[in-house]
XYZ file of C-alpha atoms in Angstrom:
763
model
C -53.819 -6.926 -67.387
C -54.132 -10.706 -69.469
C -53.303 -12.994 -67.827
C -52.486 -16.567 -69.469
C -52.295 -20.874 -68.374
C -48.848 -21.548 -70.307
C -49.120 -24.297 -72.035
C -46.904 -24.412 -74.717
C -43.645 -22.127 -75.710
C -43.265 -22.439 -79.043
C -40.433 -20.549 -80.766
C -40.058 -20.420 -84.500
C -36.977 -18.964 -84.351
C -33.225 -19.938 -86.985
C -31.419 -20.340 -83.702
C -33.086 -22.330 -80.318
C -31.559 -22.530 -77.512
C -29.249 -25.044 -76.880
C -28.334 -27.517 -73.798
C -25.488 -26.830 -72.058
C -24.164 -23.732 -70.653
C -27.037 -21.239 -72.209
C -29.434 -23.838 -71.088
C -32.641 -21.388 -69.994
C -34.102 -24.795 -67.625
C -30.502 -24.878 -65.716
C -29.143 -22.642 -63.181
C -25.231 -22.754 -64.385
C -22.978 -23.008 -60.921
C -18.995 -20.897 -61.010
C -17.001 -20.673 -58.793
C -13.621 -18.554 -59.428
C -10.765 -19.113 -56.589
C -8.397 -16.082 -55.947
C -4.738 -17.161 -54.035
C -5.173 -13.661 -52.929
C -7.460 -13.101 -50.400
C -7.313 -8.564 -51.474
C -8.893 -10.341 -54.372
C -11.656 -7.679 -54.430
C -9.175 -4.553 -54.121
C -6.794 -6.357 -57.238
C -9.691 -6.202 -59.483
C -11.100 -2.795 -58.691
C -7.188 -1.537 -58.918
C -7.854 -2.872 -62.680
C -9.948 -1.397 -63.791
C -9.439 2.511 -62.322
C -6.176 1.567 -64.376
C -4.831 -0.346 -68.001
C -8.237 -2.932 -67.568
C -6.318 -6.302 -68.187
C -7.146 -9.130 -66.441
C -5.409 -10.830 -63.240
C -4.705 -14.815 -62.537
C -7.324 -16.539 -61.209
C -5.794 -20.222 -59.930
C -8.750 -21.714 -61.281
C -11.904 -21.661 -62.259
C -14.906 -24.317 -61.493
C -18.076 -24.797 -63.859
C -20.588 -26.757 -63.593
C -17.403 -29.292 -61.577
C -14.671 -28.639 -64.234
C -12.709 -26.915 -63.374
C -9.918 -25.251 -65.461
C -6.388 -23.321 -64.048
C -4.647 -20.034 -64.451
C -8.087 -18.411 -66.062
C -8.056 -14.218 -66.850
C -11.054 -12.753 -64.649
C -11.374 -8.692 -64.577
C -14.973 -6.799 -63.218
C -16.943 -5.089 -66.491
C -19.107 -2.713 -66.589
C -20.024 0.919 -66.888
C -22.605 2.147 -64.855
C -23.600 -1.219 -62.491
C -19.864 -1.286 -61.297
C -18.680 0.471 -58.154
C -15.422 -0.226 -55.748
C -17.580 0.002 -52.823
C -20.225 -2.651 -54.410
C -20.063 -6.600 -53.072
C -21.378 -8.022 -57.020
C -19.578 -6.574 -59.842
C -19.631 -7.698 -62.663
C -17.140 -9.777 -63.921
C -15.871 -11.074 -67.473
C -14.213 -14.527 -67.562
C -11.807 -15.540 -70.068
C -10.748 -18.577 -69.633
C -8.260 -18.377 -72.653
C -6.302 -15.666 -71.305
C -2.885 -17.516 -70.033
C -4.610 -21.237 -71.295
C -5.702 -22.246 -73.808
C -8.698 -23.526 -71.685
C -13.035 -23.829 -73.684
C -16.165 -24.403 -71.718
C -18.279 -26.265 -74.175
C -17.904 -23.666 -77.059
C -17.040 -20.630 -75.004
C -14.385 -19.148 -73.775
C -15.630 -15.438 -72.378
C -17.863 -15.603 -69.736
C -19.904 -11.969 -69.317
C -21.943 -11.778 -65.873
C -23.703 -9.295 -65.327
C -24.566 -8.072 -61.742
C -28.762 -7.431 -61.942
C -27.671 -3.970 -60.788
C -31.250 -2.532 -61.732
C -33.459 -4.907 -62.530
C -35.751 -6.197 -58.918
C -37.107 -8.810 -61.446
C -34.207 -10.446 -61.792
C -35.764 -10.719 -65.209
C -34.943 -7.807 -68.537
C -31.952 -9.612 -70.035
C -32.718 -12.887 -69.778
C -36.735 -12.117 -70.761
C -35.926 -9.159 -73.411
C -32.870 -11.792 -75.146
C -35.248 -14.791 -74.874
C -37.573 -12.401 -77.404
C -35.147 -10.841 -79.426
C -34.319 -14.290 -80.494
C -36.966 -14.810 -82.094
C -36.598 -12.132 -84.284
C -32.487 -11.895 -84.832
C -29.307 -13.052 -84.389
C -28.774 -12.131 -80.564
C -26.920 -13.543 -78.126
C -28.021 -15.985 -75.456
C -28.501 -15.272 -72.144
C -29.225 -17.256 -68.389
C -28.678 -17.070 -64.719
C -25.643 -18.355 -63.127
C -24.368 -18.456 -58.768
C -20.503 -17.294 -58.593
C -18.264 -18.110 -56.205
C -15.207 -16.502 -55.072
C -13.003 -18.146 -52.733
C -16.330 -20.417 -51.531
C -17.791 -17.536 -51.031
C -21.612 -16.607 -52.965
C -21.360 -13.496 -54.711
C -25.226 -13.668 -55.885
C -26.625 -14.243 -58.813
C -26.240 -12.952 -61.722
C -27.635 -13.987 -65.204
C -24.806 -15.282 -67.814
C -25.218 -13.552 -71.482
C -23.430 -15.065 -74.647
C -20.411 -12.943 -75.411
C -20.603 -10.193 -78.584
C -16.838 -11.837 -80.068
C -15.154 -12.880 -83.498
C -16.678 -16.747 -81.885
C -20.022 -14.739 -81.992
C -19.930 -13.269 -85.516
C -18.799 -16.618 -87.194
C -21.260 -19.093 -85.713
C -24.123 -16.604 -86.567
C -22.538 -14.970 -90.167
C -20.058 -17.695 -91.134
C -16.463 -14.906 -90.995
C -15.001 -13.751 -88.750
C -11.744 -11.136 -89.643
C -14.534 -8.709 -91.569
C -14.492 -4.764 -90.019
C -16.337 -4.766 -86.666
C -17.065 -2.447 -84.454
C -18.587 -2.039 -81.242
C -21.062 0.829 -81.031
C -19.954 2.238 -77.885
C -18.062 5.536 -76.235
C -14.913 4.108 -74.997
C -15.093 6.663 -72.399
C -18.435 4.718 -71.104
C -21.839 6.644 -72.415
C -23.269 9.657 -70.386
C -23.038 13.267 -69.522
C -19.212 13.452 -69.602
C -19.893 12.819 -73.230
C -21.751 14.174 -76.674
C -19.624 11.507 -78.808
C -22.520 9.369 -79.044
C -22.033 6.067 -81.871
C -25.447 7.557 -83.950
C -23.969 6.948 -87.243
C -24.053 10.423 -88.381
C -22.317 11.075 -90.774
C -18.821 13.266 -89.510
C -16.653 13.732 -92.323
C -13.462 11.670 -94.012
C -11.736 11.763 -91.154
C -11.176 8.999 -88.705
C -10.075 10.255 -86.216
C -14.175 12.188 -85.207
C -15.147 8.830 -84.466
C -12.332 7.337 -82.196
C -15.124 9.004 -79.171
C -17.978 7.001 -79.785
C -16.921 4.116 -81.345
C -14.729 0.774 -80.385
C -12.923 -1.065 -83.391
C -12.623 -4.861 -82.426
C -11.010 -6.048 -85.326
C -7.662 -5.435 -87.219
C -9.110 -2.154 -89.596
C -12.517 -1.231 -90.021
C -12.475 2.973 -89.682
C -12.900 3.362 -93.743
C -15.891 1.170 -93.458
C -18.124 2.189 -91.065
C -17.270 5.978 -92.694
C -18.618 4.588 -95.853
C -21.796 3.500 -93.872
C -22.002 7.214 -91.907
C -22.248 9.002 -96.170
C -23.871 5.732 -97.132
C -26.566 5.909 -94.589
C -26.702 10.163 -94.694
C -26.373 10.386 -98.115
C -26.539 7.986 -100.501
C -29.759 6.578 -98.257
C -30.576 4.727 -101.861
C -27.751 2.301 -102.228
C -28.480 1.235 -98.706
C -29.151 -1.902 -99.090
C -25.878 -2.943 -100.427
C -24.074 -1.038 -96.918
C -26.525 -2.617 -94.879
C -28.194 -5.695 -93.674
C -32.047 -2.865 -93.255
C -34.303 -5.748 -92.304
C -32.160 -6.768 -89.143
C -32.522 -2.823 -88.219
C -36.030 -3.118 -89.009
C -36.071 -5.577 -86.039
C -33.670 -4.364 -84.020
C -36.183 -0.538 -84.255
C -38.844 -2.548 -83.553
C -37.435 -4.214 -80.893
C -35.910 -1.375 -78.590
C -39.843 0.824 -79.637
C -42.202 -2.291 -78.619
C -39.862 -3.552 -75.177
C -39.214 0.731 -73.812
C -35.117 -0.182 -74.793
C -33.764 2.850 -74.275
C -30.567 2.718 -72.525
C -29.743 1.867 -76.880
C -29.496 3.392 -81.278
C -33.006 4.602 -79.963
C -32.438 6.253 -77.413
C -30.509 9.002 -75.561
C -26.480 7.722 -75.638
C -27.185 5.427 -79.205
C -25.970 2.887 -78.384
C -25.463 -1.200 -76.694
C -25.177 -2.258 -80.927
C -22.122 -4.079 -82.923
C -21.361 -3.403 -86.611
C -19.970 -6.688 -88.074
C -19.104 -6.936 -91.931
C -20.057 -9.303 -93.750
C -19.049 -11.668 -96.785
C -21.314 -9.176 -98.851
C -20.236 -6.095 -97.553
C -23.219 -5.313 -94.773
C -23.153 -4.278 -92.033
C -25.960 -6.627 -89.276
C -26.538 -5.149 -86.773
C -26.343 -7.275 -83.709
C -27.692 -6.194 -80.197
C -26.791 -6.863 -76.578
C -26.869 -5.459 -73.050
C -30.401 -5.307 -72.340
C -30.454 -4.900 -68.794
C -32.565 -1.427 -68.867
C -34.980 -3.215 -71.428
C -38.242 -2.956 -70.247
C -38.527 0.680 -69.973
C -35.345 0.788 -66.534
C -33.503 4.033 -68.269
C -36.371 7.193 -69.497
C -33.956 8.709 -71.401
C -35.196 8.974 -75.036
C -33.398 11.837 -77.071
C -36.109 13.880 -77.021
C -36.336 13.941 -73.043
C -37.329 12.165 -69.721
C -40.252 9.358 -69.827
C -40.061 9.561 -66.147
C -43.683 7.586 -65.675
C -44.897 4.388 -66.413
C -48.015 6.121 -68.221
C -44.896 7.667 -70.820
C -43.664 5.053 -71.698
C -46.777 2.850 -72.526
C -47.983 5.261 -74.758
C -43.885 5.724 -76.594
C -43.987 6.804 -79.970
C -43.827 3.622 -82.295
C -42.529 6.366 -85.211
C -40.131 7.716 -81.772
C -37.581 10.005 -84.262
C -38.622 8.654 -87.511
C -37.801 13.291 -87.861
C -34.631 13.063 -85.666
C -30.823 13.813 -88.096
C -29.549 12.651 -84.983
C -30.815 9.012 -84.937
C -30.253 9.188 -89.465
C -30.606 5.158 -88.687
C -34.420 5.095 -87.881
C -34.792 8.748 -89.786
C -32.854 8.097 -93.194
C -35.085 4.206 -93.355
C -38.516 5.048 -92.080
C -38.692 8.261 -94.270
C -38.349 4.838 -97.572
C -41.880 3.449 -98.207
C -41.405 -0.133 -98.040
C -38.927 -0.059 -95.187
C -41.501 1.726 -92.899
C -44.054 -0.652 -94.381
C -42.067 -3.420 -93.040
C -41.136 -1.829 -89.511
C -44.326 -1.744 -88.811
C -45.061 -5.328 -90.059
C -42.199 -6.311 -87.299
C -43.565 -3.926 -84.868
C -47.504 -6.136 -85.367
C -45.795 -9.476 -84.869
C -43.699 -8.779 -81.618
C -46.920 -7.267 -80.284
C -48.824 -10.563 -81.421
C -46.297 -13.044 -80.693
C -45.534 -12.014 -77.393
C -47.414 -9.396 -75.714
C -51.585 -9.662 -76.265
C -51.127 -13.405 -76.093
C -50.003 -13.417 -72.855
C -46.807 -15.083 -73.215
C -44.791 -12.827 -72.248
C -45.918 -13.055 -69.006
C -45.555 -16.800 -68.317
C -42.201 -17.113 -69.557
C -41.698 -14.124 -67.319
C -43.190 -16.581 -64.555
C -41.436 -19.784 -65.473
C -38.232 -17.966 -64.844
C -38.369 -16.668 -62.133
C -40.223 -20.055 -60.470
C -36.746 -20.697 -61.666
C -34.658 -18.419 -59.847
C -37.074 -18.042 -56.642
C -34.411 -19.524 -54.267
C -31.603 -18.105 -55.729
C -32.222 -14.512 -55.548
C -33.179 -15.506 -51.917
C -30.140 -16.716 -51.265
C -28.263 -13.764 -52.900
C -27.105 -11.506 -49.805
C -26.057 -9.419 -52.039
C -29.090 -8.293 -54.670
C -29.742 -4.963 -55.430
C -32.616 -4.804 -54.316
C -35.507 -6.556 -51.439
C -36.629 -9.684 -52.402
C -40.043 -8.577 -51.970
C -39.066 -6.527 -54.620
C -38.653 -9.476 -57.044
C -41.755 -10.622 -56.261
C -43.570 -7.543 -57.396
C -41.758 -5.940 -60.253
C -42.743 -8.506 -63.021
C -46.412 -7.223 -62.421
C -45.755 -3.384 -60.481
C -44.049 -0.915 -61.726
C -40.689 -0.404 -57.854
C -39.194 2.444 -56.230
C -36.314 2.854 -54.671
C -32.783 -0.368 -54.259
C -29.360 -0.043 -55.714
C -28.441 -1.294 -52.067
C -24.684 0.943 -50.211
C -22.553 2.122 -51.908
C -24.386 1.270 -55.619
C -26.626 2.406 -58.263
C -29.122 4.334 -57.643
C -33.003 2.318 -58.335
C -35.103 4.856 -58.922
C -38.355 4.266 -60.254
C -38.881 0.220 -62.071
C -41.831 -0.034 -64.119
C -43.743 -3.695 -63.759
C -42.883 -5.853 -66.884
C -46.735 -6.187 -66.989
C -48.118 -3.281 -65.896
C -45.345 -1.410 -68.920
C -46.135 -4.155 -71.641
C -50.201 -4.568 -70.975
C -50.414 -1.283 -71.109
C -47.928 -0.817 -74.002
C -49.489 -3.420 -75.994
C -52.982 -1.328 -75.868
C -52.470 1.554 -77.102
C -50.208 0.528 -79.847
C -52.315 -2.046 -80.818
C -55.008 1.054 -81.063
C -53.309 2.698 -83.417
C -54.896 2.976 -86.038
C -50.943 2.157 -88.224
C -52.407 -1.149 -86.639
C -55.920 -1.248 -86.673
C -55.636 -0.510 -90.489
C -55.960 -3.239 -93.033
C -53.334 -5.414 -93.442
C -52.329 -7.768 -96.343
C -52.760 -11.905 -96.304
C -50.584 -14.236 -97.427
C -51.707 -17.905 -98.704
C -51.383 -21.342 -100.147
C -48.168 -20.526 -101.093
C -46.915 -23.162 -103.893
C -43.591 -23.820 -106.013
C -43.831 -25.863 -109.442
C -42.175 -27.720 -110.087
C -42.847 -29.316 -106.956
C -39.818 -31.654 -106.152
C -37.461 -29.457 -108.662
C -33.669 -30.456 -110.190
C -31.003 -28.412 -109.557
C -30.975 -25.679 -112.995
C -34.375 -25.463 -113.188
C -36.905 -22.454 -113.858
C -38.787 -22.500 -110.346
C -42.081 -20.486 -110.235
C -43.477 -18.946 -107.004
C -47.001 -18.414 -106.013
C -49.477 -17.041 -103.229
C -52.485 -16.279 -103.313
C -52.508 -12.118 -101.777
C -55.198 -10.915 -100.671
C -55.545 -6.672 -99.761
C -52.025 -6.205 -101.103
C -50.610 -2.809 -103.770
C -47.199 -5.116 -104.535
C -45.828 -8.745 -103.290
C -41.609 -9.310 -103.812
C -40.488 -12.257 -103.401
C -36.885 -12.845 -101.830
C -35.093 -15.670 -101.741
C -30.845 -16.462 -101.668
C -29.040 -19.966 -102.747
C -26.179 -19.681 -100.377
C -26.248 -19.335 -96.296
C -26.096 -15.569 -94.540
C -25.633 -14.226 -98.419
C -28.502 -11.212 -99.315
C -31.541 -12.335 -100.567
C -31.987 -11.409 -103.718
C -35.547 -9.158 -104.240
C -38.252 -10.195 -107.403
C -41.254 -8.149 -108.178
C -44.237 -10.909 -107.921
C -47.088 -10.697 -110.419
C -50.392 -10.739 -110.491
C -51.131 -10.691 -115.171
C -51.374 -14.393 -116.182
C -47.735 -13.941 -117.558
C -45.834 -15.373 -114.519
C -47.420 -18.830 -114.172
C -50.181 -17.368 -111.973
C -52.758 -17.720 -113.354
C -55.780 -15.443 -114.536
C -55.174 -11.220 -114.595
C -56.377 -9.749 -111.944
C -57.512 -13.391 -109.394
C -55.122 -12.745 -106.297
C -52.272 -14.934 -107.368
C -49.063 -14.029 -107.583
C -46.433 -15.443 -108.939
C -42.482 -15.492 -109.555
C -39.479 -17.038 -111.506
C -35.907 -17.961 -110.500
C -33.558 -20.166 -111.773
C -32.933 -23.231 -108.579
C -28.723 -22.402 -108.683
C -28.536 -24.617 -105.592
C -29.641 -28.104 -104.148
C -31.103 -25.352 -101.199
C -32.601 -22.398 -101.191
C -33.761 -20.623 -98.636
C -37.372 -17.694 -99.714
C -40.167 -15.924 -98.203
C -43.137 -13.054 -99.463
C -43.527 -9.780 -98.453
C -46.579 -8.367 -98.989
C -47.592 -4.509 -98.629
C -50.314 -1.943 -99.423
C -50.991 1.193 -98.565
C -50.574 1.010 -94.682
C -48.142 -1.916 -93.789
C -47.014 -4.233 -94.197
C -46.702 -8.433 -94.269
C -43.999 -11.485 -94.077
C -44.809 -14.777 -94.924
C -42.815 -16.474 -92.509
C -44.248 -13.724 -90.389
C -40.128 -13.764 -88.393
C -38.546 -13.471 -91.998
C -35.633 -13.014 -92.601
C -34.920 -14.543 -89.741
C -36.830 -16.946 -90.803
C -37.657 -18.920 -93.812
C -38.880 -21.196 -96.255
C -36.879 -23.818 -97.760
C -36.554 -26.134 -101.430
C -34.134 -28.324 -101.716
C -33.547 -30.068 -105.274
C -31.432 -33.100 -106.995
C -28.546 -32.913 -108.909
C -29.311 -33.507 -112.927
C -25.841 -36.876 -112.256
C -27.440 -39.320 -111.282
C -26.973 -39.800 -106.752
C -25.735 -43.678 -106.581
C -23.600 -45.197 -108.642
C -20.476 -47.723 -108.216
C -18.800 -44.380 -106.193
C -20.467 -42.317 -103.640
C -20.263 -40.192 -100.574
C -21.372 -42.306 -97.995
C -21.018 -40.541 -94.480
C -19.550 -36.806 -94.010
C -18.703 -34.534 -90.929
C -19.332 -31.475 -90.009
C -18.556 -30.359 -87.045
C -15.847 -33.069 -85.301
C -14.898 -32.286 -81.347
C -14.086 -35.822 -80.415
C -15.354 -38.405 -82.131
C -11.463 -39.078 -85.168
C -8.188 -37.759 -84.855
C -6.400 -37.981 -87.873
C -2.400 -38.801 -88.349
C -1.207 -35.625 -86.448
C -3.510 -35.778 -83.675
C -6.930 -33.527 -84.693
C -10.526 -33.513 -85.077
C -10.567 -31.781 -88.558
C -13.527 -32.701 -90.413
C -13.682 -35.698 -92.430
C -15.738 -36.699 -96.212
C -15.857 -40.856 -96.604
C -16.664 -42.746 -100.194
C -17.873 -45.792 -100.780
C -17.244 -48.371 -104.235
C -20.672 -50.479 -104.734
C -19.233 -51.718 -107.867
C -16.747 -55.695 -107.996
C -13.332 -53.777 -108.728
C -11.278 -51.136 -107.877
C -11.664 -46.562 -109.003
C -8.621 -45.023 -109.890
C -9.595 -41.715 -108.473
C -6.835 -40.027 -109.593
C -8.124 -36.796 -111.149
C -11.227 -36.627 -109.124
C -12.698 -33.916 -107.652
C -13.949 -33.158 -103.463
C -15.887 -29.926 -103.357
C -17.921 -28.309 -101.322
C -18.596 -25.517 -103.923
C -21.447 -25.681 -107.085
C -19.186 -22.657 -108.833
C -16.016 -24.413 -108.491
C -16.968 -29.144 -108.207
C -12.684 -29.249 -108.767
C -11.829 -27.116 -105.705
C -10.147 -30.199 -104.618
C -8.232 -32.808 -106.685
C -6.958 -37.003 -105.723
C -3.795 -37.110 -106.288
C -2.405 -40.447 -107.136
C -2.320 -43.460 -105.993
C -5.425 -42.753 -104.805
C -7.436 -46.446 -104.865
C -10.558 -47.054 -103.111
C -11.649 -50.652 -103.456
C -14.612 -53.336 -104.531
C -16.325 -52.552 -101.048
C -14.315 -50.751 -100.402
C -14.235 -46.847 -98.215
C -12.006 -44.114 -98.494
C -12.008 -40.578 -95.078
C -10.593 -37.192 -96.711
C -9.803 -34.583 -93.609
C -11.443 -31.256 -94.713
C -9.198 -29.365 -92.902
C -7.688 -27.359 -95.573
C -4.234 -28.823 -94.590
C -2.512 -30.190 -98.220
C 0.755 -29.734 -96.140
C -0.646 -33.005 -94.163
C 0.139 -36.230 -95.012
C -2.398 -38.262 -96.041
C -5.511 -37.064 -97.394
C -6.395 -33.676 -97.044
C -8.202 -31.158 -99.142
C -7.979 -27.584 -99.224
C -11.041 -26.466 -98.478
C -13.428 -26.561 -94.976
C -16.677 -28.085 -94.383
C -19.310 -25.307 -91.953
C -21.273 -26.792 -89.591
C -24.032 -24.555 -90.839
C -24.954 -25.110 -94.589
C -23.540 -25.991 -97.848
C -23.383 -28.803 -100.572
C -20.494 -32.056 -101.309
C -20.027 -32.891 -104.274
C -17.438 -35.411 -106.149
C -16.550 -34.592 -109.520
C -15.315 -37.166 -112.451
C -12.289 -36.158 -114.307
C -14.055 -33.580 -116.276
C -15.287 -32.302 -113.886
C -19.396 -33.998 -114.375
C -20.260 -34.019 -111.300
C -21.320 -37.618 -110.162
C -22.952 -37.475 -106.610
C -23.749 -34.400 -104.171
C -24.829 -33.620 -101.255
C -26.752 -31.103 -99.120
C -26.715 -30.332 -95.688
C -28.165 -27.749 -92.828
C -27.923 -27.486 -89.509
C -25.297 -30.933 -88.300
C -25.366 -31.715 -84.742
C -21.141 -31.539 -83.219
C -19.755 -34.935 -83.286
C -23.191 -36.668 -85.581
C -22.038 -37.723 -88.538
C -24.826 -37.451 -92.247
C -24.575 -40.430 -93.539
C -26.140 -43.103 -96.329
C -28.790 -45.950 -94.834
C -28.278 -48.705 -96.538
C -24.990 -48.190 -96.032
C -24.185 -46.725 -99.436
C -27.266 -47.354 -101.364
C -29.651 -45.422 -98.688
C -31.062 -41.799 -98.569
C -28.620 -39.954 -96.074
C -29.433 -38.893 -92.403
C -27.291 -38.259 -89.359
C -26.163 -40.602 -87.165
C -24.142 -42.637 -85.237
C -20.314 -41.725 -86.808
C -18.865 -45.026 -88.634
C -15.394 -44.177 -89.580
C -14.475 -45.928 -92.562
C -17.324 -48.717 -91.535
C -20.818 -49.569 -92.936
C -22.730 -47.607 -91.909
C -25.892 -48.778 -89.359
C -28.467 -46.220 -89.032
C -28.053 -45.452 -85.695
C -28.705 -42.649 -83.930
C -27.929 -42.221 -80.047
C -27.805 -38.806 -77.804
C -25.587 -38.276 -74.153
C -29.430 -39.685 -73.024
C -29.719 -42.703 -75.085
C -31.102 -44.391 -77.912
C -33.090 -42.540 -80.144
C -35.733 -45.328 -81.440
C -38.825 -45.799 -78.703
C -42.176 -46.384 -79.113
C -43.781 -45.003 -76.158
C -44.991 -41.260 -77.693
C -48.281 -40.547 -79.578
C -48.821 -38.044 -81.563
C -52.244 -37.081 -83.054
C -54.001 -36.047 -84.867
C -51.168 -36.533 -88.469
C -51.544 -35.100 -90.623
C -52.697 -31.874 -88.693
C -53.783 -28.795 -88.996
C -53.089 -26.395 -86.537
C -52.937 -27.881 -82.985
C -50.783 -31.508 -82.333
C -50.600 -33.300 -79.273
C -47.451 -35.053 -77.683
C -48.755 -38.069 -75.349
C -45.832 -39.884 -73.081
C -45.806 -42.880 -70.664
C -43.351 -40.505 -69.004
C -42.859 -37.511 -68.344
C -41.447 -34.822 -71.976
C -38.465 -32.619 -70.239
C -37.602 -31.576 -73.808
C -39.151 -31.720 -77.428
C -38.535 -29.949 -79.862
C -39.330 -29.678 -83.689
C -36.819 -30.100 -86.767
C -37.871 -29.922 -90.807
C -37.619 -32.613 -93.478
C -34.014 -31.014 -94.083
C -33.495 -31.205 -90.299
C -33.598 -27.739 -89.114
C -34.028 -27.593 -85.309
C -37.810 -25.145 -85.846
C -38.615 -24.716 -81.412
C -37.036 -26.780 -78.471
C -39.287 -26.495 -74.997
C -39.074 -27.941 -71.417
C -42.966 -28.295 -71.059
C -42.115 -32.058 -67.817
C -45.553 -33.170 -68.950
C -47.136 -36.225 -70.058
C -49.335 -35.128 -72.241
C -48.496 -31.402 -74.523
C -49.505 -29.515 -77.555
C -48.058 -27.893 -79.806
C -49.676 -25.078 -81.832
C -48.181 -25.554 -85.800
C -50.875 -23.540 -86.919
C -48.024 -20.529 -88.650
C -45.988 -23.730 -89.998
C -46.051 -24.385 -94.177
C -47.078 -27.956 -94.776
C -44.744 -31.311 -94.881
C -42.875 -33.419 -93.317
C -41.545 -31.785 -88.872
C -40.138 -34.840 -86.838
C -41.044 -34.095 -83.389
C -37.889 -35.185 -80.844
C -39.069 -35.766 -78.099
C -36.681 -36.420 -73.830
C -38.410 -37.712 -71.462
C -37.641 -37.095 -67.537
C -35.837 -40.799 -67.268
C -33.463 -39.324 -69.779
C -34.426 -42.042 -72.825
C -35.368 -39.801 -76.126
C -37.860 -40.207 -79.112
C -38.148 -39.649 -82.231
C -41.074 -39.162 -84.683
C -42.911 -38.503 -87.770
C -45.631 -36.366 -88.188
C -47.119 -34.049 -91.466
C -48.796 -31.290 -91.687
C -51.599 -30.489 -94.449
C -54.527 -27.931 -94.270
C -55.460 -28.414 -98.172
């Protein structure tokens, strides 16, 4: 078995662990108080009846108390009226408008089928590197002062979830689980088999979580089965392929890839595509044995499960129909190989499992209601475990050791011909011109070997589908000489930012750059042809205002601040603000909008023009977009693009009025001072050394104090990784980063925060 020392765990996903309620280094504490002593019976009765919430007197989350809270039992196979430790769903806003941090729904799983206590949390951690998936960690749960046990605490796949990832929440939203529960009692499976145009034929297999959507779901099934050549118009194929790769590699068979084809959601984005979301991973790593083609009852059978499982099975059209398209199959193989090499072949999954095991060790031992023994917990990261389940609980059966399963599976899969044959190599990606301007035609080139075709995928709106253009090595696409291995493609820059990745394939397998595309991508930032800094400028804005500055109605809304660098007042009547590059005249300043020389003017971006004062007819997205200021002829006179804004941290010019934009402490209606602080103290202190700098493949951090948290950011402000080393010296593998400028932010054990810049350069 492969075991490696855990020097550093690198995450290059678009979504990293957040501090707070889903912080992986902290076990949450949740105390539920019911007025009634027979609370368990009340919850059981409601579960057996209407399935609604009962009133808890209060819920205390990490010391913050909320009164009048909705609580119910949840789960299908992990719930039993005869057991003490049942799964909980806590809804903070059932009766009152409560939320903890940004969350209102708390989903707590009782770890009934997992001796290791690791399967759900570890599986989600792996999955989040490749697609949008729930955050997950651990919580100790008490009821009326009594410890019920240690639970896995996973983010709810709700409208709040899809809004935070996909920037909308009111479109078709489907839970792909039979409403009556999966099992021998039903043959109705959410497998996307086309059953005709009568929506009643789908009711027993799917649950619509939106106000509408049956016809859209039927259209997806019809397109998938009967019109596969149009599938990208209605399905995010790459997300589906990542889902299949994950389910197959981790032998996660209580999923679309297994006997019940369930445990995923579909959300239809604003572009008309369904986006699959994986959830419920408590039986990942081989705990569930029903493959849909028979039971895999031994660890060895699961180790050698077919990597193309169901590719010829019409009962699994989301696998069959995608994998019968040669390019999709090669993309799938590339994803499988990436997942194996980044998590299992190098032993990183085992180191992460050890870290989590150490974190929860004492809490597992203190859990008197757990379904397996403490020795089972200690063993199951490595070894197969039998039995378990507890009195009245679900049967234990044989549970594969995670390492026993995955080391064998990794060796088996990487030994197959699909993964031993030569794959394309994508190197030396470059753009020309290197400092593009909106409206330019931009050339992107790359040196590609062992490929027979290459494609550039790009977009200019966050969350939009990636456009696809072929790259050529013919000497006619600014690619140098024909057949020299340099492939090129031209695209028009229509926005201040463009996101892209490259895919190449040969007759056997594909390759992505970056390898986690489309979840990861490269970003090009362009400037406007219009002057950026003049007398009138956008000076500061906040796209996520939770507690910084309230408007006249005590509402904490997005805001945009203008500044007049000139010596005379400016009448803004007829000028425009917008967050849409296709509609520069989105909101017009009303009569009487005067900004004095050296003065500030703030506009609330809250889409509420009925309020008194300056309230624009749009809101800002905290994820990414642009803010544009235009003159009465709708000529843009200032523009700023941004990505990933932090709540209650503004983005402003420093020096005030003329400098570049940077994250800072908000200075609403006042001079920007360029400082940034967090709850942990000042950002800038000089006790962190980075070497070498510039760096090529390995960057070493050395601090005078232990570093408890380190984060890596791109120049555009996108968080690339976050980790918790608890060491004074840390080495980071940066070999997958493109050449460029990056920032490291470290939090020391004495709660000081350090920021340093470094450069990657390999040419």
